[in-house]
C-alpha cells in the first residue's frame, strides 16, 4: 500500500510509533524514524527484518532548532519525503490541581508545539514543489471525551483543531487527518487510573482490546492512496465506545 512513499514518523522508538514504523516498512515505504531516546532507535533498527529501508534520527520534537536541523537533513538525504506521522507525545497522569508550571510547559511543548513544528516544515517543502503529501496526527479519545489528566486532554483536543486547519491551509497538495484511539495496550496505559480504564472498557461494543497494530493499520490506510478522498477528518479507534 505504501510503495514509493517516504514517511517521517515521530515518537518512533516505542509503543504505537514503533508499530507504525514496522507496518509502513512491511507495506513498502521508506521510513525516517525520529525519537528522543537513542537506545530505542537502536533497538528499532536491530529488531526489524527490513531495516534497509529504515533511517533513524534522534531529536527532541519540542526544540525548534532541533526540528530545523532535522529538516536540513531531510533536504540533503530524503528530499522526496511525502508522508508525516506526528506521533511523539507524553502523558504525565496528573490531576490538573497537581501540575506545576514546568510540567504544563513540557506537555504542551511536546504534544502541541512538536506537531506544529513538523507540520509547518513538512508543509513548506511539499507545497513549494507543488507535490502531493499526507500528514497523520495522533490525537486521542481524551481529546474528544475529556481526560483525568486535563493538560493531556487539552493537548489532544488541540491536535484535532490543528488537523482541520492544516487540511484547509495545505490543500490541495497535502491531505491531513487525525486518529483518536481509546486506551491502547502500551506502557502508557499503566499510568491511567483504574476507574478511568473501567469507564472506557464498559462503553466498548467490541470487547477485543485495541492494540498498537490496530492503530497502525488505520494510520497506514490514511497514508495510502486508498484514503485519497479523506482530509480534515478524525478517525475514532475506540471499539464503538463513543458513538458520534
CSV table of N, CA, C and O in Angstrom, one decimal, residues 124-175:
chain,number,residue,atom,x,y,z
A,124,UNK,N,5.9,23.2,4.1
A,124,UNK,CA,6.6,24.2,3.3
A,124,UNK,C,7.3,23.4,2.2
A,124,UNK,O,7.3,23.9,1.0
A,125,UNK,N,7.9,22.3,2.5
A,125,UNK,CA,8.7,21.6,1.5
A,125,UNK,C,7.8,20.9,0.4
A,125,UNK,O,8.1,21.0,-0.8
A,126,UNK,N,6.7,20.3,0.8
A,126,UNK,CA,5.8,19.7,-0.2
A,126,UNK,C,5.1,20.7,-1.0
A,126,UNK,O,5.0,20.6,-2.3
A,127,UNK,N,4.6,21.8,-0.4
A,127,UNK,CA,3.8,22.7,-1.2
A,127,UNK,C,4.7,23.5,-2.1
A,127,UNK,O,4.3,23.9,-3.2
A,128,UNK,N,6.0,23.8,-1.7
A,128,UNK,CA,6.8,24.6,-2.6
A,128,UNK,C,7.1,23.9,-3.9
A,128,UNK,O,7.4,24.5,-4.9
A,129,UNK,N,7.1,22.5,-3.8
A,129,UNK,CA,7.3,21.7,-5.0
A,129,UNK,C,6.0,21.4,-5.8
A,129,UNK,O,6.0,20.7,-6.8
A,130,UNK,N,4.9,21.9,-5.2
A,130,UNK,CA,3.5,21.5,-5.7
A,130,UNK,C,3.4,20.0,-5.9
A,130,UNK,O,2.9,19.5,-6.9
A,131,UNK,N,3.9,19.3,-4.9
A,131,UNK,CA,3.9,17.9,-4.8
A,131,UNK,C,2.6,17.4,-4.0
A,131,UNK,O,1.9,18.3,-3.5
A,132,UNK,N,2.5,16.1,-3.9
A,132,UNK,CA,1.4,15.6,-3.1
A,132,UNK,C,2.0,14.9,-1.8
A,132,UNK,O,3.0,14.3,-1.9
A,133,UNK,N,1.3,15.2,-0.7
A,133,UNK,CA,1.8,14.6,0.6
A,133,UNK,C,0.6,14.3,1.5
A,133,UNK,O,-0.5,14.6,1.2
A,134,UNK,N,0.9,13.7,2.6
A,134,UNK,CA,-0.1,13.3,3.6
A,134,UNK,C,0.5,13.4,5.0
A,134,UNK,O,1.6,13.1,5.2
A,135,UNK,N,-0.3,14.0,5.9
A,135,UNK,CA,0.0,14.0,7.3
A,135,UNK,C,-1.0,13.3,8.1
A,135,UNK,O,-2.2,13.4,7.9
A,136,UNK,N,-0.6,12.4,9.1
A,136,UNK,CA,-1.5,11.8,10.0
A,136,UNK,C,-1.1,12.2,11.4
A,136,UNK,O,0.1,12.1,11.8
A,137,UNK,N,-2.0,12.8,12.2
A,137,UNK,CA,-1.8,13.3,13.5
A,137,UNK,C,-2.3,12.3,14.6
A,137,UNK,O,-3.5,11.9,14.4
A,138,UNK,N,-1.6,12.0,15.6
A,138,UNK,CA,-2.0,11.2,16.6
A,138,UNK,C,-2.7,12.0,17.7
A,138,UNK,O,-2.1,12.7,18.5
A,139,UNK,N,-4.0,11.9,17.8
A,139,UNK,CA,-4.8,12.5,18.8
A,139,UNK,C,-5.2,11.4,19.8
A,139,UNK,O,-4.4,10.5,20.0
A,140,UNK,N,-6.3,11.5,20.4
A,140,UNK,CA,-6.8,10.5,21.4
A,140,UNK,C,-8.2,10.7,21.7
A,140,UNK,O,-8.8,11.8,21.6
A,141,UNK,N,-8.9,9.7,22.2
A,141,UNK,CA,-10.2,9.8,22.7
A,141,UNK,C,-10.3,10.8,23.8
A,141,UNK,O,-11.3,11.5,24.0
A,142,UNK,N,-9.2,11.0,24.5
A,142,UNK,CA,-9.1,12.0,25.6
A,142,UNK,C,-9.3,13.4,25.1
A,142,UNK,O,-9.8,14.3,25.8
A,143,UNK,N,-9.0,13.7,23.8
A,143,UNK,CA,-9.2,15.0,23.3
A,143,UNK,C,-10.6,15.2,22.8
A,143,UNK,O,-11.0,16.4,22.6
A,144,UNK,N,-11.4,14.2,22.8
A,144,UNK,CA,-12.8,14.3,22.4
A,144,UNK,C,-13.8,14.1,23.6
A,144,UNK,O,-14.9,14.7,23.6
A,145,UNK,N,-13.4,13.3,24.6
A,145,UNK,CA,-14.3,13.0,25.7
A,145,UNK,C,-13.8,13.5,27.0
A,145,UNK,O,-14.5,13.4,28.0
A,146,UNK,N,-12.6,14.1,27.0
A,146,UNK,CA,-12.1,14.6,28.3
A,146,UNK,C,-11.1,13.5,28.9
A,146,UNK,O,-11.1,12.4,28.5
A,147,UNK,N,-10.3,14.0,29.8
A,147,UNK,CA,-9.2,13.1,30.4
A,147,UNK,C,-9.1,13.4,31.9
A,147,UNK,O,-9.3,14.5,32.3
A,148,UNK,N,-8.7,12.3,32.6
A,148,UNK,CA,-8.4,12.5,34.0
A,148,UNK,C,-7.2,13.4,34.2
A,148,UNK,O,-6.9,13.9,35.3
A,149,UNK,N,-6.4,13.5,33.1
A,149,UNK,CA,-5.2,14.4,33.1
A,149,UNK,C,-5.7,15.5,32.1
A,149,UNK,O,-5.6,15.4,30.9
A,150,UNK,N,-6.1,16.6,32.7
A,150,UNK,CA,-6.7,17.7,31.9
A,150,UNK,C,-5.7,18.3,30.9
A,150,UNK,O,-6.1,18.8,29.8
A,151,UNK,N,-4.5,18.4,31.3
A,151,UNK,CA,-3.5,19.0,30.4
A,151,UNK,C,-3.2,18.1,29.2
A,151,UNK,O,-3.1,18.6,28.0
A,152,UNK,N,-3.2,16.8,29.4
A,152,UNK,CA,-3.0,15.9,28.3
A,152,UNK,C,-4.3,16.0,27.4
A,152,UNK,O,-4.2,16.0,26.2
A,153,UNK,N,-5.5,16.0,28.0
A,153,UNK,CA,-6.7,16.1,27.2
A,153,UNK,C,-6.8,17.3,26.4
A,153,UNK,O,-7.2,17.3,25.2
A,154,UNK,N,-6.3,18.4,27.0
A,154,UNK,CA,-6.2,19.7,26.3
A,154,UNK,C,-5.3,19.6,25.0
A,154,UNK,O,-5.7,20.0,23.9
A,155,UNK,N,-4.2,19.0,25.2
A,155,UNK,CA,-3.2,18.9,24.1
A,155,UNK,C,-3.8,18.0,23.0
A,155,UNK,O,-3.6,18.4,21.8
A,156,UNK,N,-4.5,17.0,23.3
A,156,UNK,CA,-5.0,16.1,22.3
A,156,UNK,C,-6.2,16.7,21.6
A,156,UNK,O,-6.5,16.5,20.4
A,157,UNK,N,-7.0,17.6,22.3
A,157,UNK,CA,-8.1,18.3,21.7
A,157,UNK,C,-7.5,19.4,20.7
A,157,UNK,O,-8.1,19.6,19.6
A,158,UNK,N,-6.4,20.0,21.1
A,158,UNK,CA,-5.7,20.9,20.2
A,158,UNK,C,-5.3,20.3,18.9
A,158,UNK,O,-5.4,21.0,17.8
A,159,UNK,N,-4.9,19.1,18.9
A,159,UNK,CA,-4.5,18.4,17.7
A,159,UNK,C,-5.6,18.2,16.7
A,159,UNK,O,-5.4,18.3,15.5
A,160,UNK,N,-6.8,18.1,17.2
A,160,UNK,CA,-8.0,18.0,16.3
A,160,UNK,C,-8.2,19.3,15.5
A,160,UNK,O,-8.5,19.3,14.3
A,161,UNK,N,-8.0,20.4,16.2
A,161,UNK,CA,-8.2,21.7,15.6
A,161,UNK,C,-7.0,21.9,14.6
A,161,UNK,O,-7.3,22.5,13.5
A,162,UNK,N,-5.8,21.6,15.0
A,162,UNK,CA,-4.7,21.7,14.1
A,162,UNK,C,-4.9,20.9,12.8
A,162,UNK,O,-4.6,21.4,11.7
A,163,UNK,N,-5.4,19.7,12.9
A,163,UNK,CA,-5.7,18.8,11.8
A,163,UNK,C,-6.6,19.5,10.8
A,163,UNK,O,-6.3,19.5,9.6
A,164,UNK,N,-7.7,20.0,11.3
A,164,UNK,CA,-8.7,20.6,10.4
A,164,UNK,C,-8.1,21.9,9.7
A,164,UNK,O,-8.3,22.1,8.5
A,165,UNK,N,-7.4,22.7,10.5
A,165,UNK,CA,-6.9,23.9,10.0
A,165,UNK,C,-5.8,23.7,8.9
A,165,UNK,O,-5.7,24.3,7.9
A,166,UNK,N,-4.9,22.7,9.2
A,166,UNK,CA,-3.8,22.3,8.3
A,166,UNK,C,-4.4,21.7,7.0
A,166,UNK,O,-3.9,22.0,5.9
A,167,UNK,N,-5.5,21.0,7.1
A,167,UNK,CA,-6.2,20.4,5.9
A,167,UNK,C,-6.6,21.6,5.0
A,167,UNK,O,-6.5,21.5,3.8
A,168,UNK,N,-7.1,22.7,5.6
A,168,UNK,CA,-7.5,23.8,4.8
A,168,UNK,C,-6.3,24.5,4.2
A,168,UNK,O,-6.3,24.9,3.1
A,169,UNK,N,-5.3,24.8,5.1
A,169,UNK,CA,-4.2,25.6,4.7
A,169,UNK,C,-3.3,24.9,3.7
A,169,UNK,O,-2.6,25.5,2.8
A,170,UNK,N,-3.2,23.5,3.7
A,170,UNK,CA,-2.3,22.8,2.9
A,170,UNK,C,-3.0,22.2,1.6
A,170,UNK,O,-2.3,21.6,0.8
A,171,UNK,N,-4.3,22.4,1.5
A,171,UNK,CA,-4.9,21.9,0.3
A,171,UNK,C,-4.5,22.7,-0.9
A,171,UNK,O,-4.2,23.9,-0.8
A,172,UNK,N,-4.5,22.1,-2.1
A,172,UNK,CA,-4.9,20.8,-2.5
A,172,UNK,C,-3.7,19.8,-2.4
A,172,UNK,O,-3.9,18.6,-2.9
A,173,UNK,N,-2.6,20.2,-1.9
A,173,UNK,CA,-1.4,19.4,-2.0
A,173,UNK,C,-1.2,18.3,-0.9
A,173,UNK,O,-0.7,17.2,-1.2
A,174,UNK,N,-1.7,18.6,0.3
A,174,UNK,CA,-1.4,17.7,1.4
A,174,UNK,C,-2.7,17.4,2.1
A,174,UNK,O,-3.5,18.2,2.5
A,175,UNK,N,-3.0,16.1,2.2
A,175,UNK,CA,-4.1,15.6,3.0
A,175,UNK,C,-3.7,15.5,4.4
A,175,UNK,O,-2.6,15.1,4.7
